[in-house]
Amino acid sequence: MSREDPDVIDSVEKAFRLLQSFSAERPAMTVSSAAAATGLTRATARRILLTLQRLGFAETDGREFRLTAGVLRLGYGYLAALPFWEHAQPHMRALSDELREASSMATLDGGEIVYVARVPAPRSMSITLNVGSRLPAYPTSMGRVLLAALPDDELRSYLDTAELRRLTPHTTTDAGKLRAELRRVREQGYAVVDGEREEGVRSAAAPVRGSGGQVLAALNVSANAARVTLDELRDVFVPRLLETAEAISRDIAGLH
Amino acid sequence: MSREDPDVIDSVEKAFRLLQSFSAERPAMTVSSAAAATGLTRATARRILLTLQRLGFAETDGREFRLTAGVLRLGYGYLAALPFWEHAQPHMRALSDELREASSMATLDGGEIVYVARVPAPRSMSITLNVGSRLPAYPTSMGRVLLAALPDDELRSYLDTAELRRLTPHTTTDAGKLRAELRRVREQGYAVVDGEREEGVRSAAAPVRGSGGQVLAALNVSANAARVTLDELRDVFVPRLLETAEAISRDIAGLH
């Protein structure tokens, strides 16, 4: 990448690549395994790991390296700059309490949604998504709200290039059908998705807007299909969701 | 730094420094303001900002740069590698529901605690801390649980160097007193802090342990002092907190 663009610093790109190669499957890596995971040379992987260690982002037992809680600092500048997440949380908690289901908020990053806040469902013992979790945008209610808010040229570019994989028998994989659904989401002001990302999970999402009306994030409520019918989602959840999204939007407008 | 240590890559250190200079007070920066905030030259700040943009971590209107949701990816490798956070959340939600107060989980990073999970209080309209938020360890209940679990030499080094600032009239600022309190925390298996970080906020914390008994994180419940007396915190909250921390620890042990 840097060979084409002298303004892009090669070692920085490599360091971020290595940092992102840590995962649930690879929580600890030796120099060799880090090199293998990233395609970097062992010498480069070693220097980057030592740099990360020196900066407090990694620690080592002399053989394997792990990330430290210090890396959470790196995302924090973004969350702290969001005008809404901290004001949104009490509203999300109230919504979750009332509907007895999880409520989340996400923004768009490329073709993926990124969770910026989440309140788990009461009494739920399921493993949940959390801040920083990512999902493809097209089969999720929050993704559809955020895609529907894109400028036309960006949406066209997304639809032209996105790989719409069939994740369940219900996933919309046809770009034309997705475009029509996004138009509907834009008009009605919310999205409802029924088992398109995960069988048995239904959700509804609505936009959270800034003082100028621009969409800043999507707010959702998700529910187990065994507990909540599609009619209940539309007739009971959606109105409360819209009220909550509007309350959060008003709070944000009040900040200015 | 890199001049002293040839293994530390100078441009990587600078890129992380710049990334961390974005904040709630500085959500958007020009090349000049980024240079001023970090002490980098304008040319270096510009190249790093363009690199961050190219990597999807920043965006620009041509003048100002802002972070994107992409930076949340950087902390996600750490959270994903934690064996406990996703299993802990349902327990935290249940604890928060029962006690009607916020519950959080944190790990230690240097002399600071870093929030890795949080469930806000029901009906609370207060602005809350969130994942990635940082606080000094010494005046917080979670910080004391985590400090109490440090190996003796690390704890000694912390106590020798930490700056114990008076944040409220109740803050313990004497290293000897803090050491005695940490010994007590270690013996009794939990910490109670009353208004030492913030006037009017009481909290209790307990350790979450891995299958080998090592302390992985601290779990807390915090409460407004106007709602919850110190006796109630000790007699009602602490027993439920300990049960919850043990349930989470059992879940973690069950993972192996």
Coordinates of C-alpha atoms in Angstrom, one line a residue:
Chain A
M1 CA 0.0 0.0 0.0
S2 CA 2.8 2.4 0.9
R3 CA 4.6 1.8 -2.3
E4 CA 1.7 3.4 -4.1
D5 CA 1.2 6.2 -1.7
P6 CA 4.2 7.9 -0.1
D7 CA 1.8 9.5 2.5
V8 CA 0.9 6.1 4.0
I9 CA 3.4 4.9 6.6
D10 CA 4.2 1.3 6.0
S11 CA 5.2 0.3 9.6
V12 CA 2.0 1.9 11.0
E13 CA -0.1 -0.1 8.6
K14 CA 1.7 -3.3 9.7
A15 CA 1.4 -2.5 13.4
F16 CA -2.4 -2.1 13.1
R17 CA -2.6 -5.3 11.0
L18 CA -0.7 -7.2 13.7
L19 CA -2.8 -5.7 16.5
Q20 CA -6.0 -6.8 14.8
S21 CA -4.8 -10.3 14.3
F22 CA -5.3 -11.1 18.0
S23 CA -8.8 -12.6 18.5
A24 CA -10.7 -15.1 20.5
E25 CA -9.1 -17.9 18.5
R26 CA -5.7 -16.3 18.8
P27 CA -5.5 -14.6 22.2
A28 CA -1.8 -15.2 22.5
M29 CA 0.9 -15.4 19.8
T30 CA 4.6 -16.0 19.6
V31 CA 6.6 -14.0 17.1
S32 CA 6.4 -16.9 14.6
S33 CA 2.6 -17.3 14.9
A34 CA 2.1 -13.5 14.7
A35 CA 4.2 -13.5 11.5
A36 CA 2.2 -16.4 10.1
A37 CA -1.1 -14.7 11.0
T38 CA -0.2 -11.4 9.3
G39 CA 2.1 -12.3 6.5
L40 CA 4.8 -10.1 8.0
T41 CA 8.4 -11.3 8.3
R42 CA 9.5 -12.6 11.7
A43 CA 11.8 -9.7 12.2
T44 CA 9.1 -7.2 11.6
A45 CA 6.5 -9.0 13.7
R46 CA 9.0 -9.1 16.5
R47 CA 9.8 -5.4 16.4
I48 CA 6.1 -4.5 16.2
L49 CA 5.3 -6.8 19.2
L50 CA 8.1 -5.3 21.2
T51 CA 6.8 -1.8 20.3
L52 CA 3.3 -2.7 21.3
Q53 CA 4.7 -4.1 24.6
R54 CA 6.7 -0.9 25.2
L55 CA 3.6 1.2 24.6
G56 CA 1.5 -0.9 27.1
F57 CA -0.7 -2.5 24.5
A58 CA 0.8 -6.0 24.8
E59 CA 2.5 -8.1 27.5
T60 CA 4.7 -11.2 27.2
D61 CA 5.9 -14.1 29.3
G62 CA 9.0 -14.0 27.1
R63 CA 7.6 -16.4 24.5
E64 CA 3.9 -15.5 23.8
F65 CA 2.4 -12.0 23.5
R66 CA -1.1 -11.0 24.6
L67 CA -3.0 -7.7 24.4
T68 CA -3.5 -5.7 27.5
A69 CA -6.6 -3.7 28.6
G70 CA -4.5 -0.7 27.3
V71 CA -5.8 -1.3 23.8
L72 CA -9.3 -0.3 24.9
R73 CA -7.8 3.2 25.1
L74 CA -7.5 3.2 21.3
G75 CA -11.3 2.9 20.8
Y76 CA -12.1 5.2 23.6
G77 CA -11.3 8.4 21.7
Y78 CA -14.0 7.4 19.3
L79 CA -16.6 6.5 21.9
A80 CA -15.8 9.6 23.9
A81 CA -16.3 11.8 20.9
L82 CA -19.8 10.3 20.1
P83 CA -22.3 12.9 21.3
F84 CA -24.9 10.2 22.1
W85 CA -23.7 7.0 23.6
E86 CA -23.6 8.0 27.2
H87 CA -26.9 9.9 27.0
A88 CA -28.5 7.0 25.2
Q89 CA -27.7 4.3 27.8
P90 CA -30.3 5.2 30.5
H91 CA -33.0 5.3 27.7
M92 CA -31.8 1.9 26.4
R93 CA -31.9 0.5 29.9
A94 CA -35.5 1.7 30.4
L95 CA -36.5 0.3 27.0
S96 CA -34.9 -3.1 27.8
D97 CA -36.6 -3.1 31.2
E98 CA -40.0 -2.5 29.8
L99 CA -39.8 -4.9 26.8
R100 CA -37.7 -7.5 28.7
E101 CA -35.4 -7.8 25.8
A102 CA -31.9 -6.6 24.8
S103 CA -31.4 -3.1 23.3
S104 CA -28.3 -2.1 21.3
M105 CA -26.9 0.9 19.4
A106 CA -24.6 0.7 16.4
T107 CA -22.8 2.8 13.8
L108 CA -21.7 1.8 10.3
D109 CA -18.1 1.0 9.4
G110 CA -17.8 0.0 5.7
G111 CA -20.3 -2.8 5.2
E112 CA -20.5 -3.7 8.8
I113 CA -22.3 -2.4 11.8
V114 CA -20.3 -1.8 15.0
Y115 CA -21.9 -2.0 18.4
V116 CA -21.3 1.1 20.4
A117 CA -23.6 0.4 23.3
R118 CA -25.7 -2.6 24.5
V119 CA -28.0 -3.5 27.4
P120 CA -28.5 -7.2 27.7
A121 CA -32.0 -8.7 28.2
P122 CA -33.1 -9.3 31.8
R123 CA -32.8 -12.9 32.9
S124 CA -31.1 -13.8 29.6
M125 CA -28.4 -16.3 30.0
S126 CA -27.4 -16.2 26.4
I127 CA -23.9 -15.0 25.3
T128 CA -24.3 -11.5 24.1
L129 CA -22.7 -9.1 21.7
N130 CA -20.8 -6.2 23.2
V131 CA -19.3 -2.9 22.4
G132 CA -17.0 -3.3 19.4
S133 CA -18.7 -6.4 18.1
R134 CA -19.3 -6.3 14.3
L135 CA -21.9 -7.9 12.1
P136 CA -22.6 -7.5 8.4
A137 CA -25.0 -4.7 7.7
Y138 CA -27.4 -6.1 5.2
P139 CA -29.2 -8.9 7.3
T140 CA -29.6 -6.8 10.5
S141 CA -32.2 -4.2 11.4
M142 CA -29.6 -1.7 12.6
G143 CA -27.6 -2.2 9.4
R144 CA -30.7 -1.5 7.3
V145 CA -31.5 1.7 9.1
L146 CA -27.9 2.9 8.6
L147 CA -27.7 1.8 5.0
A148 CA -31.0 3.4 4.3
A149 CA -29.5 6.7 5.5
L150 CA -26.5 6.6 3.2
P151 CA -26.3 9.2 0.4
D152 CA -27.5 7.6 -2.9
D153 CA -24.0 7.2 -4.4
E154 CA -22.6 5.5 -1.4
L155 CA -25.6 3.2 -1.1
R156 CA -25.3 2.3 -4.8
S157 CA -21.6 1.5 -4.4
Y158 CA -22.5 -0.7 -1.4
L159 CA -25.2 -2.6 -3.3
D160 CA -22.9 -3.0 -6.3
T161 CA -20.1 -4.5 -4.2
A162 CA -21.5 -6.1 -1.1
E163 CA -21.5 -9.9 -1.0
L164 CA -25.0 -10.8 0.3
R165 CA -24.4 -14.2 1.7
R166 CA -27.3 -16.5 2.7
L167 CA -26.9 -16.8 6.5
T168 CA -30.3 -18.4 7.1
P169 CA -33.1 -19.6 4.7
H170 CA -34.7 -16.1 5.2
T171 CA -31.7 -13.9 4.3
T172 CA -32.3 -11.4 1.5
T173 CA -29.5 -12.1 -0.9
D174 CA -30.9 -10.3 -4.0
A175 CA -29.5 -6.7 -4.3
G176 CA -32.7 -5.5 -6.0
K177 CA -34.9 -6.8 -3.2
L178 CA -32.5 -5.3 -0.6
R179 CA -32.6 -1.9 -2.4
A180 CA -36.5 -2.0 -2.3
E181 CA -36.5 -2.9 1.4
L182 CA -34.0 -0.1 2.2
R183 CA -36.3 2.3 0.4
R184 CA -39.2 1.1 2.5
V185 CA -37.0 1.5 5.7
R186 CA -36.2 5.0 4.7
E187 CA -39.9 5.9 4.2
Q188 CA -41.3 4.2 7.3
G189 CA -38.5 5.3 9.5
Y190 CA -37.6 1.9 11.0
A191 CA -36.5 -1.6 10.0
V192 CA -37.9 -5.0 11.0
V193 CA -35.8 -8.1 10.4
D194 CA -37.0 -11.6 11.0
G195 CA -34.4 -14.3 11.2
E196 CA -32.3 -13.1 8.3
R197 CA -29.0 -13.1 10.2
E198 CA -29.8 -15.8 12.7
E199 CA -32.7 -18.2 12.8
G200 CA -35.0 -17.4 15.7
V201 CA -33.9 -13.9 16.3
R202 CA -36.2 -11.0 15.4
S203 CA -35.3 -7.3 15.7
A204 CA -36.5 -3.8 15.0
A205 CA -34.3 -0.7 14.6
A206 CA -34.8 3.0 14.3
P207 CA -32.5 5.9 13.6
V208 CA -31.0 8.2 16.2
R209 CA -30.6 11.7 14.7
G210 CA -28.4 14.7 15.3
S211 CA -29.7 18.2 15.7
G212 CA -29.5 18.7 11.9
G213 CA -31.6 15.5 11.3
Q214 CA -28.7 13.4 10.1
V215 CA -28.6 9.8 11.2
L216 CA -25.9 9.3 13.8
A217 CA -26.6 5.7 14.8
A218 CA -29.2 3.0 14.9
L219 CA -31.0 1.8 18.0
N220 CA -32.6 -1.6 18.2
V221 CA -34.5 -4.1 20.2
S222 CA -33.9 -7.8 19.5
A223 CA -36.0 -10.7 20.7
N224 CA -36.1 -14.4 20.6
A225 CA -38.8 -15.5 18.1
A226 CA -40.1 -18.1 20.5
R227 CA -41.0 -15.3 22.9
V228 CA -42.1 -12.5 20.7
T229 CA -44.3 -12.8 17.6
L230 CA -43.7 -10.7 14.5
D231 CA -47.0 -8.9 15.2
E232 CA -46.0 -8.1 18.7
L233 CA -42.6 -6.8 17.5
R234 CA -44.4 -4.5 15.0
D235 CA -47.4 -3.4 17.2
V236 CA -45.7 -3.2 20.7
F237 CA -42.0 -3.0 20.2
V238 CA -41.7 -0.6 17.3
P239 CA -43.8 2.2 18.8
R240 CA -41.7 2.1 22.0
L241 CA -38.5 1.9 20.0
L242 CA -39.4 4.9 18.0
E243 CA -40.3 6.9 21.1
T244 CA -37.0 5.9 22.6
A245 CA -35.0 6.8 19.5
E246 CA -36.7 10.2 19.4
A247 CA -36.1 10.8 23.1
I248 CA -32.4 10.1 22.6
S249 CA -32.3 12.4 19.5
R250 CA -34.0 15.2 21.6
D251 CA -31.3 14.7 24.3
I252 CA -28.6 15.0 21.7
A253 CA -30.2 18.2 20.2
G254 CA -30.3 19.6 23.7
L255 CA -26.5 19.2 24.0
H256 CA -26.0 22.0 21.5
Chain B
M1 CA 12.0 6.4 22.9
S2 CA 13.1 4.7 19.7
R3 CA 16.5 6.3 19.9
E4 CA 17.2 4.4 23.0
D5 CA 15.7 1.1 21.8
P6 CA 16.2 0.0 18.2
D7 CA 13.4 -2.5 18.6
V8 CA 10.8 0.2 19.1
I9 CA 9.4 1.6 15.9
D10 CA 9.2 5.3 16.1
S11 CA 6.4 5.9 13.6
V12 CA 4.2 3.3 15.3
E13 CA 4.7 5.0 18.7
K14 CA 3.7 8.4 17.1
A15 CA 0.7 6.9 15.3
F16 CA -0.7 5.5 18.6
R17 CA 0.1 8.8 20.3
L18 CA -1.9 10.7 17.7
L19 CA -4.8 8.2 17.7
Q20 CA -5.1 8.7 21.5
S21 CA -5.1 12.4 21.3
F22 CA -8.7 12.4 20.0
S23 CA -11.1 12.9 22.9
A24 CA -14.5 14.3 23.9
E25 CA -12.8 17.7 24.0
R26 CA -11.0 17.1 20.7
P27 CA -13.3 15.0 18.6
A28 CA -12.0 16.5 15.3
M29 CA -8.6 17.9 14.6
T30 CA -6.8 19.6 11.7
V31 CA -3.3 18.7 10.9
S32 CA -2.1 21.7 12.8
S33 CA -4.2 21.0 15.9
A34 CA -3.1 17.3 15.8
A35 CA 0.5 18.4 15.7
A36 CA -0.1 20.8 18.6
A37 CA -1.9 18.2 20.7
T38 CA 0.9 15.6 20.2
G39 CA 4.1 17.5 19.9
L40 CA 4.6 16.0 16.4
T41 CA 5.7 18.0 13.4
R42 CA 2.9 19.0 11.0
A43 CA 4.4 16.9 8.3
T44 CA 4.5 13.8 10.6
A45 CA 1.0 14.5 11.9
R46 CA -0.3 14.8 8.4
R47 CA 1.2 11.6 7.2
I48 CA -0.1 9.7 10.2
L49 CA -3.6 11.2 9.8
L50 CA -3.6 10.2 6.1
T51 CA -2.4 6.7 7.1
L52 CA -5.2 6.4 9.7
Q53 CA -7.7 7.5 7.0
R54 CA -6.4 5.0 4.5
L55 CA -6.7 2.2 7.1
G56 CA -10.3 3.2 7.9
F57 CA -9.6 4.5 11.4
A58 CA -10.2 8.2 10.5
E59 CA -12.2 10.2 8.0
T60 CA -11.8 13.8 6.9
D61 CA -13.8 16.6 5.2
G62 CA -10.6 17.8 3.7
R63 CA -9.7 20.0 6.7
E64 CA -10.6 18.2 9.9
F65 CA -10.0 14.6 10.8
R66 CA -12.3 12.5 13.0
L67 CA -12.0 8.9 14.2
T68 CA -14.4 6.3 12.7
A69 CA -16.1 3.3 14.4
G70 CA -13.2 1.3 12.8
V71 CA -11.0 2.1 15.8
L72 CA -13.3 0.0 18.0
R73 CA -11.8 -3.0 16.1
L74 CA -8.5 -2.2 17.9
G75 CA -9.8 -3.0 21.3
Y76 CA -12.0 -5.8 20.2
G77 CA -9.2 -8.3 20.0
Y78 CA -8.6 -7.8 23.7
L79 CA -12.3 -8.1 24.7
A80 CA -12.8 -11.1 22.4
A81 CA -9.8 -12.8 24.1
L82 CA -11.2 -12.3 27.6
P83 CA -12.7 -15.6 28.7
F84 CA -15.3 -13.9 30.9
W85 CA -16.9 -10.8 29.7
E86 CA -19.6 -12.2 27.6
H87 CA -20.5 -14.9 30.2
A88 CA -20.5 -12.2 32.9
Q89 CA -23.0 -9.9 31.4
P90 CA -26.2 -11.9 32.1
H91 CA -25.1 -12.2 35.8
M92 CA -24.4 -8.5 35.9
R93 CA -27.8 -7.7 34.5
A94 CA -29.5 -9.9 37.1
L95 CA -27.5 -8.3 39.9
S96 CA -28.3 -4.8 38.7
D97 CA -32.0 -5.7 38.3
E98 CA -32.1 -7.1 41.9
L99 CA -30.2 -4.2 43.6
R100 CA -31.5 -1.5 41.2
E101 CA -28.0 -0.1 40.8
A102 CA -25.3 -0.2 38.2
S103 CA -22.9 -3.1 37.9
S104 CA -19.5 -3.0 36.2
M105 CA -16.5 -5.1 35.5
A106 CA -12.9 -3.8 35.1
T107 CA -9.3 -5.0 34.7
L108 CA -6.1 -3.2 35.7
D109 CA -3.9 -1.4 33.2
G110 CA -0.9 0.2 35.0
G111 CA -2.3 2.3 37.8
E112 CA -5.8 2.6 36.3
I113 CA -8.8 0.4 36.0
V114 CA -10.4 0.0 32.6
Y115 CA -14.1 -0.9 32.3
V116 CA -14.7 -4.0 30.2
A117 CA -18.4 -4.4 30.8
R118 CA -21.1 -2.3 32.4
V119 CA -24.8 -2.5 33.1
P120 CA -26.4 0.9 34.0
A121 CA -28.8 1.2 36.8
P122 CA -32.5 0.9 36.1
R123 CA -34.3 4.3 35.8
S124 CA -31.0 6.1 36.2
M125 CA -30.7 9.2 34.1
S126 CA -27.1 9.9 35.1
I127 CA -24.3 9.9 32.5
T128 CA -22.5 6.7 32.9
L129 CA -19.1 5.1 32.4
N130 CA -18.8 2.6 29.6
V131 CA -16.4 0.0 28.2
G132 CA -13.0 1.6 27.8
S133 CA -13.5 4.2 30.5
R134 CA -10.6 4.6 32.8
L135 CA -10.3 5.7 36.5
P136 CA -7.4 5.7 38.9
A137 CA -7.2 2.4 40.8
Y138 CA -6.5 3.6 44.4
P139 CA -9.9 5.4 45.2
T140 CA -12.2 2.8 43.6
S141 CA -13.5 -0.5 44.9
M142 CA -12.6 -2.4 41.7
G143 CA -9.1 -0.9 41.7
R144 CA -8.6 -2.0 45.3
V145 CA -9.6 -5.6 44.5
L146 CA -7.3 -5.6 41.6
L147 CA -4.4 -4.0 43.5
A148 CA -4.9 -6.4 46.4
A149 CA -4.4 -9.3 43.9
L150 CA -1.0 -8.0 42.6
P151 CA 2.1 -9.9 43.4
D152 CA 3.9 -8.3 46.4
D153 CA 6.7 -6.7 44.3
E154 CA 4.3 -5.2 41.8
L155 CA 2.1 -3.8 44.6
R156 CA 5.2 -2.4 46.4
S157 CA 6.2 -0.7 43.1
Y158 CA 2.7 0.7 42.7
L159 CA 2.6 2.1 46.2
D160 CA 6.1 3.6 45.9
T161 CA 5.3 5.5 42.7
A162 CA 1.5 6.1 42.6
E163 CA 0.4 9.7 43.1
L164 CA -2.5 9.4 45.6
R165 CA -4.4 12.6 44.9
R166 CA -7.2 13.9 47.2
L167 CA -10.3 13.6 45.0
T168 CA -12.8 14.2 47.8
P169 CA -12.4 14.9 51.5
H170 CA -12.6 11.1 52.1
T171 CA -9.8 9.9 49.7
T172 CA -7.1 7.8 51.2
T173 CA -3.9 9.6 50.2
D174 CA -1.5 7.9 52.6
A175 CA 0.4 5.0 51.0
G176 CA 0.7 3.2 54.4
K177 CA -3.1 3.4 55.0
L178 CA -3.8 2.3 51.5
R179 CA -1.4 -0.7 52.0
A180 CA -3.3 -1.7 55.2
E181 CA -6.6 -1.3 53.5
L182 CA -5.4 -3.5 50.5
R183 CA -4.3 -6.2 53.0
R184 CA -7.8 -6.1 54.5
V185 CA -9.4 -6.4 51.0
R186 CA -7.2 -9.4 50.3
E187 CA -8.2 -11.1 53.5
Q188 CA -11.9 -10.4 53.4
G189 CA -12.3 -11.0 49.7
Y190 CA -14.0 -7.7 48.8
A191 CA -13.6 -4.0 48.9
V192 CA -16.0 -1.2 50.0
V193 CA -15.3 2.4 49.1
D194 CA -17.4 5.3 50.4
G195 CA -17.1 8.5 48.5
E196 CA -13.3 8.4 48.0
R197 CA -13.4 9.0 44.2
E198 CA -16.6 10.9 44.0
E199 CA -18.6 12.4 46.8
G200 CA -21.9 10.7 47.2
V201 CA -21.0 7.5 45.4
R202 CA -20.5 4.2 47.3
S203 CA -19.4 1.0 45.8
A204 CA -18.4 -2.6 46.6
A205 CA -16.2 -4.9 44.5
A206 CA -15.2 -8.5 44.5
P207 CA -12.7 -10.5 42.4
V208 CA -13.7 -12.7 39.5
R209 CA -11.3 -15.6 39.4
G210 CA -10.0 -18.0 36.7
S211 CA -10.0 -21.7 37.1
G212 CA -6.6 -21.6 38.8
G213 CA -7.9 -19.1 41.4
Q214 CA -6.0 -16.1 39.8
V215 CA -7.9 -12.8 39.8
L216 CA -9.0 -12.0 36.2
A217 CA -11.2 -8.9 36.8
A218 CA -13.1 -7.1 39.5
L219 CA -16.9 -6.9 39.6
N220 CA -18.7 -4.1 41.4
V221 CA -22.0 -2.5 42.3
S222 CA -22.1 1.2 42.8
A223 CA -24.8 3.2 44.4
N224 CA -25.8 6.7 45.2
A225 CA -25.2 7.4 48.9
A226 CA -28.5 9.1 49.1
R227 CA -30.3 5.9 48.3
V228 CA -28.1 3.3 49.9
T229 CA -26.6 3.4 53.3
L230 CA -23.2 2.0 54.1
D231 CA -24.8 -0.6 56.3
E232 CA -27.1 -1.7 53.4
L233 CA -24.1 -1.8 51.1
R234 CA -22.3 -4.1 53.5
D235 CA -25.2 -6.3 54.6
V236 CA -27.3 -6.5 51.5
F237 CA -25.1 -5.7 48.5
V238 CA -21.9 -7.4 49.4
P239 CA -23.3 -10.9 49.9
R240 CA -25.2 -10.7 46.5
L241 CA -22.0 -9.3 44.9
L242 CA -19.9 -12.1 46.2
E243 CA -22.5 -14.7 45.0
T244 CA -22.5 -13.2 41.6
A245 CA -18.7 -13.0 41.3
E246 CA -18.5 -16.6 42.4
A247 CA -21.2 -17.6 39.8
I248 CA -19.2 -15.9 37.1
S249 CA -16.0 -17.5 38.3
R250 CA -17.7 -20.9 38.1
D251 CA -18.9 -20.2 34.6
I252 CA -15.4 -19.4 33.6
A253 CA -14.0 -22.5 35.2
G254 CA -16.7 -24.5 33.2
L255 CA -15.2 -23.2 30.0
H256 CA -12.1 -25.3 30.4

